[in-house]
CSV table of C-alpha atoms in Angstrom, one decimal:
chain,number,residue,atom,x,y,z
A,1,GLY,CA,-6.0,-49.8,150.5
A,2,TYR,CA,-6.0,-47.4,147.6
A,3,TRP,CA,-8.4,-44.4,147.3
A,4,LEU,CA,-9.7,-42.9,144.1
A,5,LEU,CA,-11.0,-39.4,144.5
A,6,VAL,CA,-14.1,-38.6,142.2
A,7,ASN,CA,-15.2,-35.5,140.9
A,8,HIS,CA,-18.6,-36.4,140.0
A,9,GLY,CA,-19.5,-33.1,138.2
A,10,ASN,CA,-21.0,-30.1,139.3
A,11,TYR,CA,-23.4,-27.3,138.2
A,12,GLY,CA,-25.2,-29.4,135.7
A,13,ASN,CA,-22.1,-31.0,134.1
A,14,ILE,CA,-22.0,-34.7,133.3
A,15,GLY,CA,-20.1,-36.5,135.6
A,16,TYR,CA,-19.5,-40.3,136.5
A,17,GLY,CA,-23.0,-40.3,138.1
A,18,ASP,CA,-24.4,-41.3,134.7
A,19,ARG,CA,-21.8,-44.1,134.4
A,20,PRO,CA,-22.4,-46.8,137.2
A,21,ASP,CA,-20.1,-49.1,135.3
A,22,PHE,CA,-17.0,-46.5,136.3
A,23,TYR,CA,-17.8,-47.4,139.9
A,24,SER,CA,-18.0,-51.2,139.5
A,25,ARG,CA,-14.9,-51.3,137.7
A,26,ALA,CA,-13.0,-49.2,140.3
A,27,ARG,CA,-14.2,-51.5,142.8
A,28,ASP,CA,-13.4,-54.6,140.9
A,29,THR,CA,-9.6,-53.4,141.1
A,30,GLY,CA,-9.8,-53.1,144.9
A,31,LEU,CA,-10.1,-48.9,145.3
A,32,ASN,CA,-12.0,-47.3,147.7
A,33,LEU,CA,-14.2,-44.3,146.0
A,34,LEU,CA,-14.4,-40.7,147.7
A,35,ALA,CA,-16.5,-38.1,145.8
A,36,TYR,CA,-16.5,-34.5,145.7
A,37,ASP,CA,-18.0,-31.5,144.5
A,38,TYR,CA,-21.9,-31.7,145.3
A,39,ARG,CA,-23.8,-28.3,144.3
A,40,GLY,CA,-27.4,-29.2,143.7
A,41,ASN,CA,-29.7,-31.2,146.2
A,42,PRO,CA,-26.7,-32.2,148.5
A,43,LEU,CA,-29.0,-34.8,150.4
A,44,ARG,CA,-30.3,-36.3,147.4
A,45,GLU,CA,-26.7,-36.5,145.4
A,46,TYR,CA,-25.1,-38.1,148.6
A,47,LEU,CA,-27.7,-40.9,148.7
A,48,GLN,CA,-27.4,-41.3,144.9
A,49,PHE,CA,-23.7,-41.9,145.3
A,50,TYR,CA,-24.0,-44.1,148.1
A,51,ARG,CA,-26.3,-46.4,146.1
A,52,LEU,CA,-23.5,-46.3,143.4
A,53,GLY,CA,-21.2,-47.8,146.0
A,54,ILE,CA,-19.3,-44.5,147.0
A,55,ASP,CA,-17.2,-45.1,150.2
A,56,GLY,CA,-17.4,-41.5,151.5
A,57,VAL,CA,-17.5,-37.8,150.4
A,58,PHE,CA,-15.8,-34.6,150.8
A,59,SER,CA,-18.5,-32.0,151.5
A,60,ASP,CA,-19.3,-28.3,152.1
A,61,PHE,CA,-22.7,-29.8,153.7
A,62,PRO,CA,-21.2,-32.2,156.5
A,63,ASP,CA,-24.4,-32.3,158.2
A,64,HIS,CA,-26.1,-33.4,155.0
A,65,ALA,CA,-23.3,-35.9,154.3
A,66,VAL,CA,-23.7,-37.6,157.8
A,67,PHE,CA,-27.4,-37.6,157.5
A,68,ALA,CA,-27.3,-39.2,154.2
A,69,ARG,CA,-25.0,-41.8,155.3
A,70,ARG,CA,-27.1,-42.8,158.4
A,71,LEU,CA,-30.2,-42.8,156.0
A,72,PHE,CA,-28.3,-45.2,153.7
A,73,ASP,CA,-26.7,-47.5,156.4
């Protein structure tokens, strides 16, 4: 399938994280979602976006990303 790469916003900027409808509309079209650019509390942010339906993340903190995915699953 097709993938959509999402920059969720960083350094306090507003990103798609405040727009869950964006994720549901993307899902409805059959897109898989990858997000990147986490800079605050990576573990908390990864969990937040997994809950919104992100399929995966690009991460500068891979150990946090893997741990968050295991917690989420």
